[in-house]
């Protein structure tokens, strides 16, 4: 009853729950619903609510039914706007067409391309132009013209409109789903001569305006001595531009647990809010309170604009705006109502935002801080002011970590062991850095003063970078952890049960909390037992690359080409899969080294009695495989054919059909993704006509064969 009474005190939270469930229901069902069904449903619900509103006034017994229909209405509302949002992902273009589109945001410079999101305006087919809407993600060949594109620029291009399909590797990132959730219909790569920039552009484009301001501010940083990693981090934490961050910097902040400071969010907006509030402190009188509030809100949203209006900064700005409005109205709506209102508005604007990791993390962190921080902080009383501030930072860090723990482990499979140390270091420095950035911008016209402030700003960023680099270098700085969806749900359930126990003194909930914990540990134990008995062969689908994985219990052997990027650890295609299977670090053997000259080296590096590699012939437990290709040498004896279970064709040209039949007795052939399409199609047709089984990983995704039940 106490829980229900508390919920009644937060009406926005009450309607948010069914609204979110309606959105979730859409993602589960992904329905195709016509407009007339939606309109009929809406009018029916409005009519029913009106009728029950009248009845509830006359007959108290109908009060609960009236509330039920209100909840149902918000459930349907969440469902309907999700359906409508999903329809915008279809741009309605069939076949070949010339497309006119507008650059939607600031292009991102990649290693070999320029990535940008294009808002479709119209398309031409049969010499006729038709208006349409939707989004396409383009990767443009890296040229000076592509790198100079700005938000608002219009381009004409003729892409090969093919919807993106995942590679089909186990536990890979679902990029196809990611694009759909971001309302992107297609993704394509264009060379420099496959698109042209028009002479016209949208005269006023909000993001172009923001990009121009942001670039001007970056130039101020650069002119006052910031460069390299310091400039990259400064622009990321103050202006939201992370495009210049190096891989090393990203890794340091990620492993140390400080990546959140590089994404402009509640922390940054909160500091800006305090600065603006202080600068407008002269507006103290009651009659000036409204003017001050309006100015604070406008300046917060201006800051959000120049940082790119990212979802995280938009959510934070909305939250602080609601807080400011509540203050001027002299009401205390409660933080849960403010949090719920900002979430409700965000989801009404974009219901698909609920799928974004940032959305989930931000609300989990804020909610967790609001609930757990005062309880953790009150555990220890510190009289010394400096130590008290440190303890406060520790309490905030732990509180935020409790709420975000299930999400960070589930999505990123990583836990930063020194996150408390990182936050104690970074949060004060970030605050000083943002104050320094604001001061630098203000005094930039004053040469000698701006240079002095620039040096301070640069030094603060240097301390941040050095600090996280040091924390990253510490032993056991991060733990790699995998949890499946069932464990993820159990972890959330445990945290929620702890919340109820602490808030409502419901000691009876210790039993279900303990049960969830036992289930969590039991599931982890089952996964470990399964990993001991696993015996698998996996041929991955990685573009133009041969990758064959032999999994023997926790032993992890990969056969690949010398020119692949697997040996430097950059390829993350199968990282989550290996983590899920509980595998040890990869033992890499190169295809080019499968000859007698390297046999001893291969035996030593593999160190597994169940795996044998020689001349392209592979033995794995009771299976025999032949790895054949244009760069492989294997024994050829016209009078004797080798019996193998599988033939794996590799290399650009693969192998000829006659050569294959002349060397091996086999039933099945696997064509890996290194074989060119022309050669793969040619040999596939010949093998199918001859009655053999063929598996082309480019077309069907990764090939997986388990032999654990055959031993």
XYZ file of C-alpha atoms in Angstrom:
711
model
C 0.000 0.000 0.000
C 2.888 2.371 0.751
C 4.196 1.821 -2.778
C 0.806 2.675 -4.327
C 0.509 5.791 -2.178
C 3.954 6.934 -3.316
C 3.061 6.340 -6.957
C -0.107 8.420 -6.527
C 2.117 11.338 -5.485
C 3.857 11.192 -8.877
C 1.160 11.403 -11.593
C 3.602 11.822 -14.508
C 5.400 8.646 -13.479
C 2.031 6.843 -13.394
C 1.241 7.682 -17.020
C 4.854 7.193 -18.151
C 4.776 3.482 -17.276
C 1.893 2.475 -19.627
C 3.269 4.846 -22.289
C 6.653 3.073 -22.204
C 4.924 -0.329 -22.241
C 3.081 0.738 -25.413
C 6.404 1.551 -27.082
C 7.928 -1.730 -25.921
C 4.861 -3.594 -27.219
C 5.479 -2.059 -30.642
C 9.084 -3.268 -30.694
C 7.974 -6.754 -29.685
C 5.214 -7.013 -32.296
C 6.509 -4.638 -35.026
C 3.026 -4.471 -36.522
C 1.808 -3.173 -39.849
C -1.251 -1.106 -39.049
C -3.277 1.084 -41.417
C -4.131 4.665 -40.523
C -7.859 3.999 -40.291
C -7.249 1.423 -37.531
C -5.229 3.983 -35.551
C -7.855 6.722 -36.000
C -10.680 4.382 -34.984
C -8.770 3.263 -31.892
C -8.051 6.835 -30.798
C -11.646 8.000 -31.198
C -12.949 4.914 -29.412
C -10.645 5.494 -26.442
C -11.556 9.186 -26.249
C -15.256 8.285 -26.281
C -14.839 5.605 -23.597
C -12.802 7.916 -21.343
C -15.412 10.690 -21.637
C -18.235 8.264 -20.817
C -16.426 6.849 -17.789
C -15.448 10.325 -16.651
C -19.148 11.169 -16.506
C -20.009 7.873 -14.804
C -17.141 8.208 -12.324
C -18.579 11.510 -11.195
C -21.945 9.904 -10.450
C -20.928 6.428 -9.366
C -17.804 6.124 -7.234
C -17.605 2.401 -7.956
C -16.552 3.174 -11.536
C -13.530 5.226 -10.445
C -11.047 2.374 -10.863
C -12.347 1.658 -14.364
C -11.837 5.282 -15.354
C -8.206 5.071 -14.204
C -7.734 1.798 -16.070
C -8.869 3.388 -19.335
C -6.535 6.352 -18.783
C -3.642 3.889 -18.509
C -4.904 2.028 -21.579
C -5.085 5.306 -23.484
C -1.432 6.101 -22.763
C -0.463 2.530 -23.644
C -2.172 2.918 -27.023
C -0.668 6.405 -27.421
C 2.850 5.011 -26.961
C 2.076 2.223 -29.398
C 0.581 4.544 -32.043
C 3.384 7.116 -32.117
C 5.885 4.240 -32.395
C 3.972 2.898 -35.415
C 3.980 6.356 -36.999
C 7.683 6.835 -36.265
C 8.481 3.454 -37.792
C 6.761 4.447 -41.042
C 9.187 7.354 -41.551
C 12.051 4.892 -42.084
C 10.620 3.921 -45.497
C 11.598 6.504 -48.121
C 9.393 4.897 -50.770
C 12.008 4.802 -53.559
C 11.986 1.737 -55.792
C 14.604 0.878 -58.396
C 17.189 3.286 -59.800
C 16.684 6.936 -58.955
C 18.501 10.228 -58.633
C 18.149 11.582 -55.094
C 18.227 15.114 -53.692
C 19.173 15.162 -50.034
C 20.314 17.537 -47.314
C 23.294 16.872 -45.055
C 21.602 16.422 -41.687
C 24.557 16.821 -39.307
C 28.267 17.526 -39.238
C 30.056 14.825 -41.274
C 32.414 12.514 -39.387
C 35.896 11.963 -40.780
C 36.784 8.267 -40.813
C 40.090 6.671 -41.783
C 39.133 6.164 -45.447
C 35.737 7.847 -45.761
C 33.440 10.639 -44.626
C 30.286 9.490 -42.848
C 27.133 11.583 -42.950
C 23.396 11.230 -42.485
C 21.308 12.522 -45.392
C 17.719 13.739 -45.107
C 15.944 12.825 -48.352
C 13.999 15.697 -49.948
C 13.029 14.298 -53.378
C 13.922 11.715 -55.982
C 13.888 11.649 -59.786
C 12.738 8.705 -61.847
C 11.697 8.717 -65.528
C 12.585 12.449 -65.682
C 10.011 13.272 -62.993
C 10.786 14.579 -59.489
C 8.750 13.366 -56.511
C 8.831 14.678 -52.944
C 9.604 12.152 -50.212
C 11.070 11.933 -46.716
C 13.435 9.620 -44.912
C 17.102 9.195 -44.106
C 20.096 7.515 -45.739
C 23.509 6.986 -44.198
C 26.275 7.667 -46.693
C 29.969 6.889 -46.589
C 31.678 9.198 -49.071
C 35.124 8.658 -50.510
C 37.505 10.787 -48.441
C 38.119 13.860 -50.575
C 38.572 17.547 -49.744
C 35.070 18.279 -51.049
C 33.500 15.561 -48.876
C 35.412 16.692 -45.775
C 34.178 20.284 -46.256
C 30.476 19.391 -46.301
C 28.358 21.134 -43.689
C 24.918 20.555 -42.235
C 22.387 22.122 -44.603
C 24.380 21.438 -47.788
C 22.360 19.727 -50.504
C 23.758 16.972 -52.701
C 22.456 14.926 -55.637
C 23.509 11.313 -55.929
C 22.477 8.000 -57.474
C 23.089 5.276 -54.915
C 22.580 1.565 -55.270
C 19.691 1.332 -52.824
C 20.276 -1.917 -51.013
C 19.083 -2.342 -47.446
C 21.910 -3.164 -45.084
C 22.182 -6.792 -43.997
C 24.231 -8.074 -41.091
C 27.173 -10.353 -41.810
C 25.549 -13.194 -39.883
C 28.372 -13.727 -37.390
C 27.408 -14.995 -33.927
C 26.812 -12.258 -31.318
C 27.863 -9.517 -33.732
C 26.564 -5.964 -33.363
C 23.124 -5.802 -34.977
C 23.860 -2.871 -37.286
C 20.765 -3.522 -39.382
C 18.574 -3.073 -36.293
C 20.595 -0.028 -35.225
C 19.924 1.719 -38.550
C 16.215 0.913 -38.368
C 15.977 2.288 -34.828
C 17.589 5.511 -36.068
C 15.087 5.721 -38.960
C 17.790 5.080 -41.566
C 16.465 3.090 -44.502
C 19.646 2.443 -46.417
C 23.404 2.749 -46.186
C 25.708 3.168 -49.160
C 29.264 4.057 -50.172
C 29.800 6.667 -52.905
C 33.017 7.500 -54.728
C 33.937 11.112 -55.429
C 32.313 11.133 -58.885
C 29.016 9.539 -57.762
C 27.680 12.651 -56.049
C 27.648 16.406 -56.594
C 27.048 19.308 -54.253
C 24.357 21.676 -55.479
C 24.863 25.423 -55.600
C 21.979 25.911 -53.188
C 21.678 25.095 -49.524
C 19.110 25.719 -46.863
C 19.556 29.402 -45.948
C 18.986 28.680 -42.288
C 19.700 25.246 -40.973
C 19.861 24.937 -37.179
C 22.661 22.368 -37.183
C 24.648 24.324 -39.791
C 24.351 27.406 -37.579
C 25.504 25.321 -34.586
C 28.359 23.799 -36.588
C 29.643 27.242 -37.603
C 29.611 28.453 -33.980
C 31.258 25.237 -32.793
C 34.030 25.504 -35.403
C 34.633 29.146 -34.405
C 35.007 28.126 -30.755
C 37.364 25.281 -31.687
C 39.485 27.820 -33.572
C 39.633 29.940 -30.386
C 40.935 26.877 -28.518
C 43.483 26.212 -31.246
C 44.675 29.823 -31.438
C 45.321 29.814 -27.688
C 47.678 26.867 -27.582
C 45.491 23.744 -27.479
C 46.513 20.998 -29.876
C 46.650 17.222 -30.256
C 44.925 15.118 -27.598
C 44.366 18.159 -25.377
C 42.410 19.944 -28.128
C 40.452 16.766 -28.947
C 39.422 16.210 -25.310
C 38.642 19.913 -24.783
C 36.276 20.007 -27.778
C 34.663 16.731 -26.709
C 33.891 17.672 -23.104
C 32.898 21.300 -23.723
C 31.409 21.250 -27.249
C 30.354 17.640 -27.762
C 32.619 17.058 -30.784
C 34.332 13.664 -30.329
C 35.456 13.199 -33.938
C 39.112 14.094 -33.201
C 39.589 11.721 -30.264
C 42.348 9.197 -30.939
C 41.852 5.486 -30.295
C 44.380 5.625 -27.436
C 42.504 8.441 -25.671
C 39.169 6.680 -26.105
C 40.640 3.473 -24.707
C 42.170 5.241 -21.690
C 38.926 6.972 -20.747
C 36.876 3.843 -21.408
C 39.000 1.426 -19.371
C 39.464 3.872 -16.484
C 35.700 4.508 -16.321
C 35.828 8.161 -17.383
C 34.266 7.981 -20.842
C 31.103 9.658 -19.554
C 32.902 13.009 -19.122
C 33.642 13.139 -22.860
C 29.939 13.032 -23.733
C 28.224 16.341 -22.979
C 25.458 15.374 -20.557
C 23.906 16.247 -17.192
C 27.264 16.942 -15.501
C 28.272 19.506 -18.146
C 24.823 21.104 -18.440
C 24.654 21.294 -14.633
C 27.950 23.218 -14.503
C 26.783 25.571 -17.258
C 23.487 26.014 -15.379
C 25.387 27.050 -12.234
C 27.581 29.474 -14.206
C 24.560 31.109 -15.889
C 22.690 31.255 -12.594
C 25.676 32.981 -10.966
C 26.115 35.470 -13.820
C 22.428 36.392 -13.580
C 22.592 36.663 -9.805
C 21.902 40.391 -9.962
C 18.296 39.537 -10.915
C 17.367 38.792 -7.303
C 14.050 40.548 -6.943
C 10.821 38.603 -7.253
C 9.656 40.704 -10.185
C 12.831 39.704 -12.075
C 12.527 35.968 -11.317
C 10.538 35.200 -14.474
C 13.015 37.133 -16.666
C 15.933 35.309 -15.028
C 14.292 31.910 -15.534
C 13.582 32.616 -19.214
C 17.184 33.753 -19.766
C 18.573 30.687 -17.953
C 16.451 28.337 -20.069
C 17.340 30.119 -23.327
C 21.074 30.070 -22.566
C 20.971 26.387 -21.546
C 19.306 25.505 -24.837
C 21.765 27.697 -26.745
C 24.561 25.659 -25.171
C 22.708 22.476 -26.133
C 22.475 23.820 -29.690
C 26.177 24.557 -30.113
C 27.085 21.126 -28.701
C 25.072 19.504 -31.478
C 21.732 18.843 -29.744
C 22.814 15.306 -28.972
C 20.203 13.174 -27.162
C 22.176 13.271 -23.888
C 22.515 17.071 -23.760
C 18.908 17.522 -24.916
C 17.647 15.324 -22.070
C 19.779 17.171 -19.523
C 18.689 20.590 -20.826
C 15.059 19.538 -20.687
C 15.487 18.333 -17.101
C 17.117 21.577 -15.930
C 14.486 23.609 -17.792
C 11.705 21.780 -15.966
C 13.540 22.317 -12.694
C 13.794 26.069 -13.404
C 10.105 26.287 -14.369
C 9.106 24.496 -11.164
C 11.184 26.957 -9.156
C 9.574 30.037 -10.714
C 6.111 28.541 -10.139
C 7.095 28.099 -6.476
C 6.217 24.444 -6.596
C 8.199 21.385 -5.717
C 6.941 18.769 -8.168
C 9.433 16.196 -6.891
C 12.470 14.944 -8.752
C 10.714 11.770 -9.903
C 8.037 13.878 -11.620
C 10.712 16.037 -13.290
C 12.592 12.923 -14.392
C 9.371 11.316 -15.665
C 8.281 14.468 -17.500
C 11.597 14.806 -19.317
C 11.465 11.116 -20.278
C 7.852 11.432 -21.455
C 8.590 14.503 -23.613
C 11.731 12.869 -25.058
C 9.804 9.717 -25.977
C 6.874 11.615 -27.478
C 9.354 13.423 -29.762
C 11.200 10.188 -30.570
C 9.792 6.925 -29.147
C 12.729 5.036 -30.666
C 15.023 6.857 -28.194
C 14.133 4.177 -25.654
C 16.401 1.763 -27.565
C 19.437 4.051 -27.246
C 22.016 3.000 -24.677
C 22.645 6.639 -23.746
C 18.949 7.180 -22.949
C 18.862 4.135 -20.683
C 22.155 4.989 -18.980
C 21.290 8.637 -18.313
C 17.940 7.933 -16.639
C 19.337 4.944 -14.744
C 22.238 7.071 -13.458
C 20.100 10.063 -12.422
C 17.447 7.888 -10.775
C 20.090 5.885 -8.942
C 21.904 9.007 -7.710
C 18.653 10.536 -6.438
C 17.793 7.388 -4.466
C 21.137 5.960 -3.335
C 23.335 9.067 -2.893
C 21.762 10.426 0.336
C 21.737 6.930 1.845
C 25.382 6.255 0.986
C 26.525 9.765 1.980
C 24.829 9.506 5.391
C 26.744 6.310 6.235
C 29.840 8.312 7.209
C 29.994 11.754 8.818
C 33.118 13.702 7.882
C 33.945 16.942 9.712
C 36.825 18.031 7.471
C 35.439 20.030 4.508
C 37.924 18.739 1.933
C 37.501 15.110 3.004
C 33.740 15.649 3.075
C 33.844 16.787 -0.569
C 35.876 13.704 -1.474
C 33.416 11.455 0.363
C 30.569 13.179 -1.482
C 32.246 12.389 -4.833
C 32.705 8.762 -3.767
C 29.033 8.539 -2.749
C 27.863 10.022 -6.070
C 30.137 7.657 -8.052
C 28.941 4.572 -6.193
C 25.292 5.660 -6.445
C 25.535 6.182 -10.205
C 27.416 2.905 -10.638
C 24.687 0.907 -8.869
C 22.012 2.047 -11.318
C 24.122 1.728 -14.460
C 25.903 -1.532 -13.552
C 23.507 -3.920 -15.357
C 23.543 -1.748 -18.502
C 27.319 -1.235 -18.690
C 28.070 -4.930 -18.195
C 25.327 -6.114 -20.559
C 26.137 -3.707 -23.401
C 29.888 -3.131 -23.002
C 30.988 -6.285 -21.120
C 33.336 -4.175 -19.050
C 33.592 -2.980 -15.465
C 36.104 -0.291 -14.504
C 37.577 -1.396 -11.196
C 38.973 2.029 -10.328
C 35.869 4.046 -11.265
C 35.864 5.753 -7.832
C 39.464 6.920 -8.265
C 38.685 8.086 -11.811
C 35.669 10.127 -10.731
C 37.516 11.682 -7.774
C 40.130 12.846 -10.279
C 37.941 13.817 -13.215
C 34.824 15.460 -11.789
C 36.683 18.396 -10.126
C 38.958 18.767 -13.163
C 36.018 18.676 -15.585
C 34.316 21.409 -13.581
C 37.456 23.573 -13.703
C 37.913 22.768 -17.410
C 34.396 23.910 -18.330
C 34.798 27.093 -16.257
C 38.127 27.651 -18.071
C 36.516 27.064 -21.471
C 33.787 29.613 -20.759
C 36.342 32.132 -19.470
C 38.591 31.559 -22.511
C 35.702 32.269 -24.885
C 34.767 35.431 -22.962
C 38.314 36.875 -22.885
C 39.328 35.643 -26.371
C 39.368 39.212 -27.803
C 41.982 40.182 -25.183
C 45.152 38.635 -26.587
C 47.525 38.325 -23.603
C 44.707 37.296 -21.218
C 43.266 34.657 -23.564
C 46.729 33.086 -24.002
C 47.109 32.876 -20.215
C 43.659 31.299 -19.750
C 44.386 28.983 -22.686
C 47.512 27.682 -20.935
C 45.497 26.973 -17.778
C 42.810 25.209 -19.833
C 45.428 23.163 -21.682
C 47.122 22.176 -18.400
C 43.820 21.018 -16.858
C 43.100 18.816 -19.891
C 46.689 17.508 -19.757
C 46.156 16.503 -16.111
C 42.921 14.722 -17.065
C 44.560 12.788 -19.901
C 47.615 11.893 -17.818
C 45.422 10.826 -14.913
C 43.208 8.455 -16.884
C 46.252 7.091 -18.715
C 47.869 6.303 -15.355
C 44.690 4.657 -14.019
C 44.412 2.602 -17.209
C 47.991 1.363 -16.726
C 47.293 0.099 -13.190
C 47.004 -3.693 -12.734
C 43.439 -5.021 -13.093
C 42.158 -1.602 -14.192
C 39.138 -3.207 -15.850
C 37.329 -6.540 -15.710
C 35.795 -8.141 -18.756
C 32.424 -9.647 -17.858
C 29.686 -11.246 -19.908
C 26.074 -11.577 -18.800
C 23.226 -12.875 -20.944
C 19.746 -11.358 -21.133
C 18.416 -13.558 -18.329
C 21.221 -12.447 -15.992
C 20.656 -8.832 -17.067
C 16.998 -9.027 -16.004
C 17.969 -10.740 -12.733
C 20.512 -8.004 -11.943
C 17.891 -5.285 -12.496
C 15.427 -7.237 -10.335
C 17.997 -7.493 -7.502
C 18.637 -3.712 -7.571
C 14.894 -2.916 -7.608
C 14.270 -5.303 -4.717
C 17.076 -3.628 -2.743
C 15.420 -0.249 -3.466
C 12.092 -1.507 -2.084
C 13.792 -3.039 0.968
C 15.585 0.223 1.798
C 12.652 2.532 1.051
C 9.752 0.582 2.529
C 11.518 -1.686 5.048
C 10.064 -4.732 3.326
C 12.310 -7.366 4.890
C 10.229 -10.114 3.294
C 11.748 -9.102 -0.050
C 15.139 -10.454 1.072
C 13.973 -13.930 0.046
C 13.120 -13.076 -3.610
C 16.296 -10.928 -3.793
C 18.359 -13.887 -2.560
C 16.539 -16.186 -4.994
C 17.422 -13.857 -7.902
C 21.049 -13.788 -6.758
C 21.184 -17.604 -6.594
C 19.665 -17.829 -10.091
C 22.232 -15.310 -11.348
C 25.153 -17.286 -9.928
C 23.619 -20.589 -11.050
C 23.322 -19.331 -14.622
C 26.966 -18.233 -14.578
C 27.984 -21.683 -13.298
C 26.004 -23.442 -16.048
C 27.742 -21.277 -18.678
C 31.134 -22.267 -17.258
C 30.276 -25.965 -17.327
C 29.088 -25.650 -20.914
C 32.354 -23.951 -21.906
C 34.352 -26.934 -20.660
C 32.570 -29.309 -23.059
C 32.403 -27.118 -26.190
C 34.066 -28.246 -29.420
C 33.260 -25.997 -32.383
C 34.485 -24.942 -35.799
C 33.442 -21.460 -36.943
C 34.123 -19.867 -40.337
C 33.345 -16.155 -39.930
C 32.018 -13.764 -42.532
C 34.506 -10.884 -42.400
C 34.838 -8.862 -45.579
C 37.558 -10.190 -47.911
C 39.171 -12.087 -45.028
C 39.654 -15.741 -44.160
C 38.969 -16.444 -40.485
C 38.523 -20.017 -39.223
C 38.056 -20.498 -35.484
C 38.682 -23.770 -33.641
C 37.129 -23.792 -30.161
C 38.262 -26.604 -27.874
C 36.875 -26.113 -24.354
C 38.350 -22.691 -23.539
C 41.183 -22.986 -26.047
C 40.777 -20.502 -28.887
C 42.690 -21.074 -32.139
C 42.240 -18.819 -35.180
C 43.548 -19.536 -38.664
C 43.665 -16.398 -40.815
C 45.681 -14.547 -43.454
C 48.862 -12.582 -42.749
C 47.249 -9.403 -44.091
C 44.223 -9.577 -41.802
C 44.005 -7.120 -38.899
C 43.338 -9.805 -36.288
C 46.832 -9.983 -34.867
C 46.723 -6.348 -33.666
C 43.421 -6.846 -31.836
C 41.526 -4.215 -33.855
C 38.873 -6.538 -35.233
C 36.003 -6.830 -32.764
C 33.708 -8.954 -34.945
C 33.856 -11.996 -32.707
C 35.000 -10.414 -29.409
C 31.577 -10.723 -27.760
C 31.146 -14.280 -29.065
C 34.472 -15.307 -27.543
C 33.468 -13.676 -24.278
C 30.108 -15.464 -24.323
C 31.856 -18.804 -24.847
C 34.345 -18.096 -22.048
C 37.379 -18.437 -24.329
C 41.000 -17.659 -23.614
C 43.060 -15.220 -25.666
C 43.314 -16.065 -29.370
C 46.162 -18.214 -30.657
C 46.674 -17.019 -34.218
C 48.089 -19.178 -37.016
C 48.552 -17.677 -40.477
C 47.300 -19.539 -43.542
C 50.522 -18.702 -45.372
C 52.425 -20.590 -42.641
C 50.591 -23.889 -43.102
C 53.616 -25.588 -44.654
C 56.476 -27.811 -43.394
C 58.744 -24.798 -42.723
C 56.446 -23.639 -39.927
C 55.114 -26.950 -38.609
C 57.170 -26.894 -35.369
C 56.312 -23.237 -34.706
C 52.625 -23.960 -35.274
C 52.656 -26.928 -32.887
C 54.305 -24.824 -30.168
C 51.984 -21.815 -30.628
C 48.837 -23.963 -30.745
C 49.840 -26.304 -27.911
C 46.725 -28.420 -28.312
C 46.845 -32.206 -28.960
C 43.402 -32.144 -30.617
C 44.444 -29.760 -33.406
C 46.860 -30.636 -36.209
C 47.801 -28.292 -39.085
C 50.001 -29.173 -42.042
C 49.984 -28.212 -45.720
C 46.435 -26.935 -45.528
C 45.183 -30.164 -43.944
C 43.571 -29.720 -40.537
C 42.653 -32.315 -37.959
C 40.321 -31.306 -35.149
C 39.244 -34.154 -32.858
C 37.443 -36.628 -35.164
C 37.012 -34.163 -38.049
C 39.273 -33.800 -41.080
C 39.307 -30.578 -43.090
C 41.171 -29.340 -46.136
C 41.922 -25.665 -46.517
C 42.459 -24.969 -50.230
C 43.106 -21.820 -52.217
C 45.243 -20.056 -54.774
C 48.048 -19.414 -52.240
C 48.035 -22.798 -50.496
C 50.128 -25.800 -51.308
C 48.799 -29.213 -50.389
C 49.822 -32.790 -51.333
C 48.597 -33.738 -54.799
C 48.612 -37.407 -55.814
C 46.442 -38.301 -58.846
C 46.165 -41.924 -57.706
C 45.169 -41.186 -54.086
C 42.393 -38.850 -52.956
C 42.325 -37.601 -49.379
C 39.156 -38.238 -47.406
C 37.950 -35.112 -45.607
C 34.717 -34.043 -43.923
C 34.858 -30.454 -45.161
C 36.749 -28.535 -47.787
C 37.184 -24.835 -46.979
C 37.873 -22.735 -50.086
C 39.889 -19.584 -49.416
C 41.862 -16.912 -51.259
C 40.818 -14.412 -53.938
C 40.534 -16.978 -56.767
C 39.775 -19.969 -54.565
C 40.396 -23.243 -56.407
C 39.122 -24.834 -59.618
C 36.344 -27.416 -59.581
C 38.461 -30.068 -61.322
C 41.377 -29.554 -58.948
C 39.048 -29.962 -55.989
C 37.535 -33.205 -57.268
C 40.950 -34.558 -58.245
C 42.419 -34.132 -54.772
C 39.700 -34.924 -52.202
C 36.754 -37.133 -51.346
C 34.223 -34.901 -49.584
C 30.528 -34.166 -49.135
C 30.490 -30.501 -48.155
C 32.332 -27.365 -49.229
C 32.567 -24.074 -47.308
C 33.451 -20.952 -49.305
C 34.856 -18.265 -47.037
C 34.513 -14.511 -47.493
C 37.983 -13.998 -48.971
C 36.909 -15.582 -52.280
C 35.859 -13.059 -54.942
C 32.153 -13.154 -55.864
C 32.798 -14.231 -59.467
C 34.915 -17.253 -58.488
C 32.604 -18.144 -55.586
C 29.506 -18.170 -57.836
C 31.285 -20.170 -60.524
C 32.481 -22.999 -58.261
C 29.188 -22.992 -56.303
C 27.170 -23.691 -59.458
C 29.506 -26.517 -60.482
C 29.438 -28.135 -57.032
C 25.634 -27.929 -56.733
C 25.177 -29.493 -60.172
C 27.504 -32.306 -59.083
C 25.378 -32.934 -55.960
C 27.659 -31.528 -53.276
C 26.613 -29.422 -50.293
C 27.877 -25.833 -50.515
C 27.908 -23.184 -47.792
C 28.925 -19.667 -48.874
C 29.509 -17.559 -45.752
C 29.099 -14.305 -47.713
C 25.509 -15.267 -48.505
C 24.537 -17.321 -45.452
C 26.601 -15.822 -42.631
C 29.103 -17.629 -40.432
C 29.360 -21.411 -40.690
C 29.237 -23.108 -37.285
C 29.708 -26.826 -36.711
C 29.590 -28.269 -33.197
C 31.140 -31.667 -32.515
C 30.665 -31.702 -28.741
C 28.035 -34.485 -28.954
C 30.061 -36.548 -31.386
C 33.066 -37.225 -29.145
